[in-house]
Coordinates of C-alpha atoms in Angstrom, one line a residue:
M1 CA -88.8 9.2 -30.6
R2 CA -90.6 12.1 -32.5
K3 CA -89.0 15.3 -32.6
S4 CA -90.8 18.4 -32.5
P5 CA -90.5 21.1 -35.2
E6 CA -87.7 23.0 -33.1
I7 CA -85.7 19.8 -33.2
L8 CA -86.5 19.0 -36.9
S9 CA -84.9 22.2 -38.1
S10 CA -81.6 21.1 -36.6
S11 CA -81.8 17.6 -37.5
S12 CA -79.6 15.5 -39.8
R13 CA -81.9 16.1 -43.1
T14 CA -82.0 19.9 -43.4
E15 CA -83.7 21.9 -45.7
S16 CA -80.3 23.1 -46.9
D17 CA -79.4 19.1 -47.6
D18 CA -82.7 19.3 -49.6
R19 CA -81.5 22.5 -51.5
A20 CA -77.8 20.7 -51.8
A21 CA -79.9 17.9 -53.0
A22 CA -81.7 19.6 -55.6
V23 CA -78.3 21.4 -56.9
G24 CA -76.3 18.3 -57.3
S25 CA -73.2 17.6 -57.2
P26 CA -70.2 19.8 -58.5
D27 CA -69.3 17.5 -60.8
D28 CA -72.5 17.7 -62.6
A29 CA -73.6 20.2 -65.1
T30 CA -74.7 23.1 -63.4
P31 CA -78.5 22.9 -63.5
S32 CA -81.1 25.1 -64.9
K33 CA -83.3 27.4 -62.3
W34 CA -86.1 25.5 -63.2
R35 CA -84.7 22.2 -61.8
K36 CA -83.5 23.5 -58.9
I37 CA -87.1 25.0 -58.0
T38 CA -88.8 21.5 -59.2
K39 CA -86.3 19.4 -57.2
A40 CA -86.7 21.6 -54.2
A41 CA -90.4 21.5 -54.5
W42 CA -90.3 17.6 -55.1
N43 CA -88.4 17.0 -52.0
S44 CA -90.8 19.3 -50.0
F45 CA -93.4 16.5 -50.2
K46 CA -91.3 13.7 -48.9
E47 CA -91.7 12.4 -45.7
N48 CA -89.9 13.9 -42.9
P49 CA -87.2 10.8 -41.9
D50 CA -87.0 11.8 -38.4
Y51 CA -91.0 11.4 -37.8
H52 CA -92.7 8.1 -37.2
I53 CA -96.7 8.0 -36.9
T54 CA -96.9 5.5 -34.0
E55 CA -94.0 3.5 -32.7
K56 CA -94.4 -0.3 -32.0
G57 CA -97.1 -1.2 -29.6
Q58 CA -98.4 2.4 -29.4
G59 CA -101.7 3.9 -29.5
G60 CA -103.5 0.7 -29.3
A61 CA -103.0 -0.1 -33.0
N62 CA -101.3 -3.2 -32.7
G63 CA -103.6 -4.9 -29.7
Q64 CA -106.0 -5.0 -27.1
I65 CA -104.4 -2.2 -25.1
Y66 CA -104.9 1.5 -25.9
D67 CA -101.6 3.3 -25.0
L68 CA -103.1 6.4 -23.7
E69 CA -99.4 7.8 -23.0
G70 CA -98.0 7.0 -26.2
A71 CA -101.2 8.5 -27.6
A72 CA -100.7 12.0 -25.4
E73 CA -97.1 11.7 -26.8
A74 CA -98.3 11.5 -30.4
T75 CA -100.4 14.5 -30.3
A76 CA -98.4 16.7 -27.9
T77 CA -95.0 16.5 -30.3
S78 CA -96.5 16.4 -33.5
P79 CA -94.3 17.8 -36.7
L80 CA -97.0 20.0 -37.9
A81 CA -95.8 23.3 -39.1
R82 CA -96.2 25.5 -36.2
Q83 CA -96.8 29.1 -38.5
L84 CA -99.8 30.6 -37.3
K85 CA -99.9 34.0 -35.7
G86 CA -102.2 35.9 -33.7
R87 CA -103.9 37.6 -36.5
H88 CA -104.5 34.7 -38.2
L89 CA -106.0 32.7 -35.1
Q90 CA -108.4 35.4 -34.2
M91 CA -109.4 35.2 -37.9
I92 CA -110.1 31.8 -37.8
A93 CA -112.1 32.1 -35.0
I94 CA -114.7 34.4 -36.3
G95 CA -117.2 32.2 -37.5
G96 CA -118.6 31.4 -33.7
S97 CA -118.0 31.0 -30.3
I98 CA -114.9 29.0 -28.6
V99 CA -115.8 27.9 -25.1
Q100 CA -113.4 29.3 -22.6
A101 CA -112.8 25.7 -21.8
L102 CA -110.9 24.9 -25.2
G103 CA -108.4 27.8 -24.6
E104 CA -107.6 26.8 -21.1
M105 CA -106.6 23.2 -22.1
A106 CA -105.1 24.6 -25.2
V107 CA -102.9 27.0 -23.9
L108 CA -101.7 24.3 -21.2
L109 CA -101.5 21.2 -23.5
P110 CA -101.2 22.0 -27.2
V111 CA -101.8 19.2 -29.2
A112 CA -101.8 18.7 -32.5
G113 CA -104.8 18.3 -35.3
S114 CA -107.6 17.4 -33.4
F115 CA -109.1 18.6 -29.5
S116 CA -110.9 14.9 -29.7
A117 CA -107.4 14.2 -28.0
Y118 CA -108.5 15.7 -24.8
S119 CA -111.4 13.4 -25.0
T120 CA -108.9 10.5 -25.1
R121 CA -106.9 12.0 -22.4
F122 CA -109.8 12.7 -19.8
L123 CA -112.5 10.9 -20.5
D124 CA -112.4 7.9 -22.5
P125 CA -110.4 6.5 -25.5
A126 CA -113.2 5.2 -27.0
W127 CA -115.1 8.3 -26.9
G128 CA -111.7 10.5 -28.3
F129 CA -112.1 8.1 -31.3
A130 CA -116.0 8.3 -31.6
M131 CA -115.4 12.6 -31.4
G132 CA -112.3 12.5 -33.7
W133 CA -114.4 10.4 -36.5
N134 CA -117.4 12.6 -36.0
Y135 CA -115.8 15.8 -36.6
A136 CA -113.6 14.5 -39.5
M137 CA -116.9 13.4 -41.0
Q138 CA -118.5 16.3 -40.3
W139 CA -115.8 18.4 -42.1
L140 CA -115.5 16.2 -45.2
I141 CA -119.1 16.2 -45.5
V142 CA -119.0 20.3 -45.5
L143 CA -116.3 20.7 -48.4
P144 CA -118.7 19.3 -51.2
L145 CA -121.5 21.1 -49.7
E146 CA -119.7 24.4 -49.5
I147 CA -118.1 24.1 -53.3
V148 CA -122.0 23.6 -54.5
A149 CA -123.1 26.4 -52.2
A150 CA -120.6 28.5 -54.0
A151 CA -121.2 27.2 -57.6
I152 CA -124.8 28.3 -56.7
T153 CA -123.9 31.9 -55.8
I154 CA -122.6 31.9 -59.2
K155 CA -126.3 31.3 -60.8
Y156 CA -127.1 34.6 -59.1
W157 CA -125.9 36.4 -62.1
N158 CA -127.6 33.8 -64.7
S159 CA -124.2 32.6 -65.4
P160 CA -124.0 30.6 -69.2
V161 CA -121.3 28.4 -67.8
P162 CA -122.2 24.8 -66.4
S163 CA -122.1 24.4 -62.5
A164 CA -119.8 21.8 -62.9
V165 CA -117.2 24.5 -64.1
W166 CA -117.4 26.6 -61.1
V167 CA -117.2 23.5 -59.0
A168 CA -113.6 22.4 -60.5
I169 CA -112.5 26.0 -60.6
F170 CA -113.5 26.1 -56.5
L171 CA -112.0 22.6 -55.6
V172 CA -108.7 23.2 -57.2
M173 CA -108.4 26.6 -55.6
I174 CA -109.2 25.1 -52.3
I175 CA -106.7 22.1 -52.9
G176 CA -104.0 24.6 -53.9
I177 CA -104.5 27.1 -50.6
N178 CA -104.4 24.0 -48.5
L179 CA -100.8 22.7 -50.3
V180 CA -99.1 25.5 -49.6
G181 CA -99.2 24.9 -46.0
V182 CA -100.5 26.1 -42.7
K183 CA -99.2 29.7 -43.3
G184 CA -101.0 29.7 -46.7
Y185 CA -104.3 28.7 -45.1
G186 CA -103.7 31.3 -42.3
E187 CA -103.2 34.0 -44.7
A188 CA -105.9 32.9 -46.9
E189 CA -108.5 32.8 -44.2
F190 CA -107.3 36.3 -42.6
V191 CA -108.0 38.2 -46.2
F192 CA -111.6 36.1 -46.5
S193 CA -112.3 37.2 -43.2
M194 CA -111.3 40.5 -43.5
I195 CA -113.6 40.8 -46.4
K196 CA -116.6 39.1 -44.4
V197 CA -116.1 41.4 -41.7
I198 CA -116.4 44.3 -43.6
A199 CA -119.2 43.6 -45.4
V200 CA -120.9 42.8 -42.1
I201 CA -120.2 46.2 -40.6
G202 CA -121.1 47.7 -43.8
F203 CA -124.6 45.6 -43.3
I204 CA -125.0 46.8 -40.2
I205 CA -125.1 50.3 -40.7
L206 CA -126.9 50.0 -43.9
G207 CA -129.5 48.1 -41.9
I208 CA -130.1 50.4 -39.3
I209 CA -130.3 53.2 -41.6
L210 CA -133.0 51.5 -43.6
N211 CA -135.2 50.2 -40.6
I212 CA -135.5 53.4 -39.5
G213 CA -136.6 54.9 -42.5
G214 CA -133.4 56.0 -44.4
G215 CA -134.2 53.9 -47.6
Q216 CA -135.4 55.5 -51.0
N217 CA -138.9 55.0 -50.1
G218 CA -138.5 56.7 -46.5
D219 CA -140.5 53.8 -45.2
Y220 CA -140.0 53.6 -41.1
I221 CA -139.8 49.5 -40.6
G222 CA -139.2 49.6 -36.8
G223 CA -140.6 46.2 -35.3
R224 CA -143.2 45.5 -38.1
Y225 CA -142.1 42.3 -39.1
W226 CA -142.2 41.3 -35.3
A227 CA -145.2 42.2 -34.9
S228 CA -146.6 40.6 -38.3
P229 CA -146.1 37.8 -39.3
G230 CA -144.1 37.3 -36.2
A231 CA -141.0 36.9 -34.7
F232 CA -140.9 33.1 -34.3
N233 CA -142.6 30.9 -37.0
N234 CA -144.3 27.8 -35.4
G235 CA -143.4 28.9 -31.8
F236 CA -141.1 26.9 -29.5
R237 CA -140.7 23.8 -31.6
G238 CA -139.7 26.4 -34.6
L239 CA -137.2 27.8 -32.5
C240 CA -135.8 24.1 -31.3
S241 CA -136.0 23.4 -35.2
V242 CA -133.3 25.3 -36.1
F243 CA -130.8 24.4 -33.1
V244 CA -128.7 22.4 -35.5
I245 CA -128.7 24.6 -38.5
A246 CA -127.6 27.3 -36.0
A247 CA -124.9 24.9 -34.7
F248 CA -123.9 24.2 -38.2
A249 CA -123.5 28.0 -39.1
F250 CA -121.3 28.3 -35.7
A251 CA -119.2 25.3 -36.5
G252 CA -115.3 26.0 -37.0
T253 CA -114.9 28.3 -33.9
E254 CA -113.1 25.6 -32.5
L255 CA -110.4 25.5 -35.0
V256 CA -108.8 27.9 -32.6
G257 CA -107.9 24.7 -30.6
L258 CA -107.3 22.5 -33.7
A259 CA -104.7 24.9 -34.6
A260 CA -103.1 25.3 -31.2
A261 CA -100.0 23.2 -32.1
E262 CA -99.6 25.0 -35.0
T263 CA -99.2 28.5 -32.8
A264 CA -96.1 30.1 -32.2
N265 CA -97.3 31.9 -29.1
P266 CA -100.2 29.8 -27.5
R267 CA -100.3 31.8 -24.2
K268 CA -100.5 35.2 -25.6
S269 CA -102.3 34.3 -29.0
L270 CA -105.0 31.8 -27.5
P271 CA -106.5 33.7 -24.9
T272 CA -106.8 36.7 -26.9
A273 CA -108.6 35.2 -29.6
V274 CA -110.8 33.0 -27.4
K275 CA -111.9 36.3 -25.5
Q276 CA -112.5 38.3 -28.1
V277 CA -115.0 35.8 -29.9
F278 CA -117.6 36.5 -27.2
W279 CA -117.6 40.2 -28.7
R280 CA -117.4 39.1 -32.3
I281 CA -120.5 36.7 -31.9
C282 CA -122.3 39.7 -30.4
L283 CA -121.7 41.7 -33.4
F284 CA -121.5 39.7 -36.3
Y285 CA -124.3 37.2 -35.4
I286 CA -126.5 38.4 -33.0
V287 CA -126.8 42.0 -34.3
S288 CA -126.6 41.2 -38.0
L289 CA -129.3 38.8 -37.5
T290 CA -131.4 40.8 -35.3
L291 CA -131.3 43.4 -38.4
V292 CA -132.1 40.6 -40.6
G293 CA -135.5 39.7 -38.5
L294 CA -136.1 43.7 -38.7
L295 CA -135.8 43.9 -42.3
V296 CA -137.2 40.8 -43.8
P297 CA -140.4 38.9 -42.5
Y298 CA -139.9 34.8 -42.4
S299 CA -143.1 34.7 -44.7
D300 CA -141.4 36.4 -47.7
P301 CA -141.8 33.6 -50.3
R302 CA -137.9 34.4 -51.9
L303 CA -136.4 32.5 -48.4
I304 CA -137.7 29.6 -50.1
G305 CA -135.4 28.2 -52.5
Q306 CA -134.3 24.9 -54.0
S307 CA -131.3 24.8 -52.2
T308 CA -131.1 26.2 -48.4
S309 CA -127.7 27.6 -49.4
D310 CA -129.0 29.5 -52.7
A311 CA -127.6 33.0 -52.5
K312 CA -131.1 34.1 -54.1
A313 CA -132.7 33.0 -51.2
S314 CA -130.5 35.2 -48.8
P315 CA -132.0 37.5 -46.2
F316 CA -129.1 39.8 -46.7
V317 CA -129.7 40.0 -50.5
I318 CA -133.4 40.2 -50.0
A319 CA -132.8 43.2 -47.4
I320 CA -130.9 44.9 -50.1
K321 CA -132.9 44.5 -52.7
N322 CA -136.2 45.6 -50.8
A323 CA -134.0 49.0 -50.3
G324 CA -133.8 48.9 -53.9
I325 CA -130.2 50.2 -53.8
T326 CA -128.8 49.1 -57.6
G327 CA -125.5 46.7 -57.5
L328 CA -125.1 46.3 -53.8
D329 CA -127.3 43.3 -54.0
S330 CA -124.4 41.7 -56.2
V331 CA -121.8 42.8 -53.8
M332 CA -123.4 40.8 -51.2
N333 CA -123.6 37.9 -53.3
V334 CA -120.0 38.2 -53.8
V335 CA -119.5 38.4 -49.9
I336 CA -121.5 35.1 -49.7
M337 CA -119.5 33.4 -52.4
I338 CA -116.0 34.5 -50.6
S339 CA -118.1 33.2 -47.1
V340 CA -118.9 29.4 -48.1
L341 CA -115.6 29.1 -49.9
S342 CA -113.8 30.0 -46.9
V343 CA -115.7 27.4 -44.9
G344 CA -114.4 24.8 -47.8
N345 CA -110.8 26.0 -47.1
S346 CA -111.3 25.2 -43.4
A347 CA -113.0 22.2 -43.9
V348 CA -110.1 20.5 -45.8
Y349 CA -107.4 22.0 -42.9
G350 CA -109.9 20.8 -40.1
S351 CA -110.3 17.4 -41.5
S352 CA -106.8 16.6 -42.6
R353 CA -105.5 18.0 -39.2
T354 CA -108.2 15.8 -37.5
L355 CA -107.2 12.8 -39.9
A356 CA -103.8 13.1 -39.0
A357 CA -104.0 13.1 -35.2
L358 CA -106.4 10.2 -35.1
A359 CA -103.3 8.3 -36.8
E360 CA -101.1 9.5 -34.3
Q361 CA -103.1 8.3 -31.6
G362 CA -103.8 4.7 -33.4
Q363 CA -107.4 5.9 -34.1
A364 CA -107.1 5.6 -37.5
P365 CA -104.7 4.0 -40.8
S366 CA -101.4 5.1 -39.9
W367 CA -100.7 6.5 -43.4
L368 CA -102.8 9.0 -42.8
G369 CA -100.6 10.7 -40.3
Y370 CA -97.7 11.2 -43.2
I371 CA -96.2 14.5 -42.4
D372 CA -94.0 15.7 -45.3
R373 CA -90.6 18.3 -44.5
R374 CA -92.9 21.0 -44.7
G375 CA -95.4 20.2 -42.0
R376 CA -98.0 19.5 -44.3
P377 CA -100.3 16.2 -43.6
L378 CA -100.3 15.4 -47.2
K379 CA -101.9 12.0 -47.3
A380 CA -104.3 13.4 -45.1
I381 CA -105.0 16.5 -47.2
G382 CA -105.4 14.3 -50.2
V383 CA -108.0 12.2 -48.5
A384 CA -109.9 15.4 -47.6
S385 CA -109.5 16.9 -51.0
A386 CA -111.0 13.7 -52.9
F387 CA -114.7 14.1 -50.5
G388 CA -114.3 17.5 -52.8
F389 CA -115.1 15.4 -55.6
L390 CA -118.6 14.8 -54.1
A391 CA -119.7 18.5 -55.1
F392 CA -120.0 17.6 -58.5
L393 CA -123.1 15.3 -57.6
G394 CA -124.5 19.3 -57.6
A395 CA -124.5 19.1 -61.0
S396 CA -126.8 15.9 -61.5
D397 CA -130.6 15.4 -61.0
K398 CA -130.1 13.8 -57.6
D399 CA -128.3 16.5 -55.7
D400 CA -130.9 17.0 -53.3
D401 CA -131.3 13.8 -52.0
A402 CA -127.4 13.3 -52.0
F403 CA -126.6 16.4 -50.0
V404 CA -129.5 16.1 -47.6
W405 CA -128.0 13.1 -46.5
M406 CA -124.6 14.3 -46.4
Q407 CA -125.6 16.9 -44.4
A408 CA -127.7 14.6 -41.9
L409 CA -124.3 13.1 -41.3
S410 CA -122.6 16.2 -39.9
G411 CA -126.0 18.0 -38.3
L412 CA -125.4 17.4 -34.7
S413 CA -121.4 16.9 -34.7
S414 CA -121.1 20.5 -33.4
I415 CA -123.5 19.8 -30.8
F416 CA -121.2 16.1 -29.7
T417 CA -117.7 18.3 -30.1
W418 CA -118.8 21.3 -27.9
G419 CA -120.4 18.9 -25.2
S420 CA -117.4 16.9 -25.2
I421 CA -115.0 19.7 -24.9
C422 CA -117.0 21.1 -22.0
L423 CA -117.1 17.6 -20.3
A424 CA -113.4 17.1 -20.8
H425 CA -112.6 20.8 -18.9
I426 CA -114.8 19.5 -16.3
R427 CA -112.9 16.4 -15.7
F428 CA -109.3 17.9 -16.3
R429 CA -110.2 20.5 -13.5
K430 CA -111.1 17.7 -11.1
A431 CA -108.0 15.7 -11.8
W432 CA -105.9 19.1 -12.0
R433 CA -107.1 19.3 -8.4
M434 CA -107.0 15.8 -7.3
Q435 CA -103.3 15.4 -8.6
G436 CA -102.6 18.4 -5.9
R437 CA -102.2 21.0 -8.6
F438 CA -103.0 24.8 -8.3
L439 CA -104.8 27.3 -10.8
D440 CA -102.3 29.5 -10.4
E441 CA -100.1 27.2 -12.4
L442 CA -102.1 27.3 -15.5
A443 CA -100.8 29.7 -17.9
F444 CA -104.4 30.7 -18.9
R445 CA -107.9 30.3 -16.9
S446 CA -111.5 29.6 -18.1
Q447 CA -113.2 33.1 -16.8
A448 CA -116.4 30.9 -16.8
G449 CA -114.8 28.4 -14.9
V450 CA -116.2 25.0 -14.2
I451 CA -119.3 26.2 -13.4
G452 CA -119.4 27.6 -17.4
S453 CA -118.4 24.5 -18.5
W454 CA -121.3 22.6 -17.0
I455 CA -123.7 25.1 -18.3
G456 CA -122.6 24.7 -21.5
F457 CA -122.7 20.7 -21.6
L458 CA -126.1 20.6 -20.1
F459 CA -127.4 23.1 -22.9
N460 CA -125.8 21.0 -25.8
I461 CA -127.5 18.0 -24.2
L462 CA -130.4 19.8 -24.2
V463 CA -130.3 20.5 -28.0
I464 CA -129.7 17.0 -28.5
C465 CA -133.1 16.1 -26.8
A466 CA -135.0 18.9 -28.6
Q467 CA -133.6 17.5 -32.0
F468 CA -134.5 13.9 -31.2
W469 CA -138.4 15.6 -30.6
I470 CA -138.3 17.4 -34.0
G471 CA -137.1 14.3 -35.6
F472 CA -139.7 12.0 -33.8
S473 CA -142.4 14.8 -34.2
P474 CA -141.6 17.6 -37.1
V475 CA -142.3 21.0 -37.9
Q476 CA -144.7 20.9 -41.0
P477 CA -143.2 22.9 -44.0
T478 CA -144.8 26.1 -45.0
Y479 CA -144.6 25.3 -48.7
G480 CA -144.4 22.0 -50.3
E481 CA -145.7 18.6 -49.2
P482 CA -146.6 17.7 -45.9
I483 CA -144.5 15.3 -43.8
K484 CA -147.2 12.3 -43.4
G485 CA -147.1 8.6 -43.2
T486 CA -144.7 5.8 -41.8
S487 CA -141.9 5.9 -44.6
A488 CA -141.9 10.2 -44.4
L489 CA -141.7 10.4 -40.7
V490 CA -138.8 7.5 -40.4
Q491 CA -136.9 9.4 -43.2
N492 CA -137.5 12.8 -41.3
F493 CA -136.2 11.1 -38.2
F494 CA -132.6 9.8 -39.9
Q495 CA -132.2 13.2 -41.3
A496 CA -132.6 14.5 -38.2
Y497 CA -130.7 12.5 -36.1
L498 CA -128.4 10.2 -38.1
A499 CA -125.4 11.7 -36.6
V500 CA -126.4 10.3 -33.3
P501 CA -126.5 6.4 -34.4
V502 CA -123.4 7.4 -36.1
V503 CA -121.2 8.4 -33.2
L504 CA -122.6 5.5 -30.9
L505 CA -121.8 2.8 -33.5
C506 CA -118.2 4.7 -33.4
Y507 CA -117.9 4.5 -29.8
I508 CA -119.2 1.4 -28.9
G509 CA -117.0 -0.8 -31.8
Y510 CA -113.7 1.0 -30.9
K511 CA -114.9 0.2 -27.1
V512 CA -115.9 -3.5 -27.9
S513 CA -112.4 -3.9 -29.6
Y514 CA -110.1 -2.6 -27.6
R515 CA -111.8 -2.7 -24.3
T516 CA -110.1 0.9 -23.3
P517 CA -111.0 2.0 -19.6
F518 CA -112.7 5.2 -18.8
V519 CA -109.9 7.3 -17.5
R520 CA -109.9 8.2 -13.7
C521 CA -108.9 11.5 -12.7
K522 CA -105.8 10.3 -10.6
D523 CA -104.6 8.4 -13.8
M524 CA -104.7 11.3 -16.2
D525 CA -101.6 12.4 -17.6
L526 CA -101.0 16.0 -17.0
K527 CA -97.6 16.0 -17.5
T528 CA -97.0 15.0 -21.2
G529 CA -96.9 17.6 -23.9
V530 CA -97.2 20.3 -21.4
R531 CA -95.6 23.6 -23.0
E532 CA -92.7 24.6 -20.9
L533 CA -93.3 28.1 -20.0
N534 CA -91.4 30.2 -16.9
L535 CA -94.6 31.6 -15.7
P536 CA -93.3 33.6 -12.9
Q537 CA -91.1 35.4 -15.1
L538 CA -93.9 35.5 -17.8
L539 CA -96.3 37.3 -15.4
L540 CA -93.7 39.5 -13.8
D541 CA -92.9 40.8 -17.6
E542 CA -96.8 41.0 -18.0
S543 CA -97.1 42.9 -14.9
I544 CA -94.5 45.4 -16.3
E545 CA -96.1 46.0 -19.2
R546 CA -99.6 46.3 -18.1
R547 CA -98.3 49.2 -15.6
A548 CA -97.3 51.1 -18.5
W549 CA -100.7 50.7 -20.5
P550 CA -103.2 53.6 -20.5
K551 CA -106.6 53.2 -18.7
W552 CA -108.5 52.8 -22.2
K553 CA -106.0 49.7 -23.2
K554 CA -106.1 48.4 -19.5
A555 CA -109.9 48.5 -19.9
Y556 CA -109.9 46.6 -23.4
K557 CA -107.7 43.8 -22.4
F558 CA -109.7 43.3 -19.6
L559 CA -112.8 42.7 -21.9
C560 CA -110.8 41.4 -24.8

């Protein structure tokens, strides 16, 4: 039987035992302080002796039967360290949208490592397998991409240091942060996100001033560029062509659900983080991008660079340079570098936890589920870090080809992920009702409800359809060679749609191999892993607390 982190803290092999082992027996000579520290650090990397990834026969790893109950137990009782606090969780979520549905399921059933477990539990184990590997592959590929992007930002200052050196520095830094553990990841993301928040707010204020004529030349811009050359390049098809790029930018907000098992108080932290994300999207995405569209025309040739992540092509930097403000463009470039490093940091965190969760469910090699005494999925972190060495391709002459195809693998990953979360929530609600449960029993309810999940699911389906259209009938580039001929069209299609056949291959292969059933609502497990909460008492305490709030705080808490 697996033990939760709370049980592990009182298990027979405690941290005090490790310290005693590091010090040595009384008969030994007094060890040096360095020896104590070294042994304690070494012991922390050893596997937790009270933890087993999958017991014999569980998870479909040893036969043709997939054990849903075993998989649910494995992900619900994972010993991943639960050390993320509310402020960490809110900053981790700042990158984009998190559907309310995920918050509802994660508070009730905080699983470790991967919300693909919800697809396994409420849809089909084979689809859960496909979604887990889809999500893991997305983050495994993102790590080298973002490291190369960070190295490219250095070129803005014409640094004589080779790109490979910067790649090595950034890779070591990201691996080091993740080896510190989940608390180190949370603290690093908190600092990174605070810098990004301050920078974006500063840019919004500056952008408004520049737009109304507060620049050095006093020129009023207004909606000039929306009239000429226009607001939408290539019309509706052009809009559809950037769906996946936009999804790639929003990817990562679902890490709130991924961190559910590592949160000390999910009922308090997750609902707050989920609700506040809506307003952060409005501020940090919609407002800032609207200002960028007002300040920089899409026809500006500086937007076209050798790499899509080239800092010299950033519209934020271009807007500041157009204003003629000395030095501020370099500050924004530093923020861009921090942003891409933050994504790389999240990539190791996300992929390692996903791989560990897949191992616990019997959907990946069991050794990937190795959890050390500090709650780190050590071997999964090693695999994720190894993918980072692909970033050294950025210093070769084949960097464009390599990364176009790697990005193709992860292009639609977020769309599949979000759609699966919405569908899992729809099925969860149906099973909850069918099994005689009431919505009042849920610690957190999605404000959008099932209707919101249906809307989200259908929109994700439409994006996948639109991407098929764009892959089959591409938008011709404004600069460079046009996409013509059978070979070029086929290559463009797979660069736009490669994730779809990969997901289908994973799903069909696992389905055929293990003959997994579609999970029926009456058979869904709604008990294993439920966070035990004295809901009536908690509601009473919260009611008393709310009555003491001033009116402004009541309004704030209702919205956020």
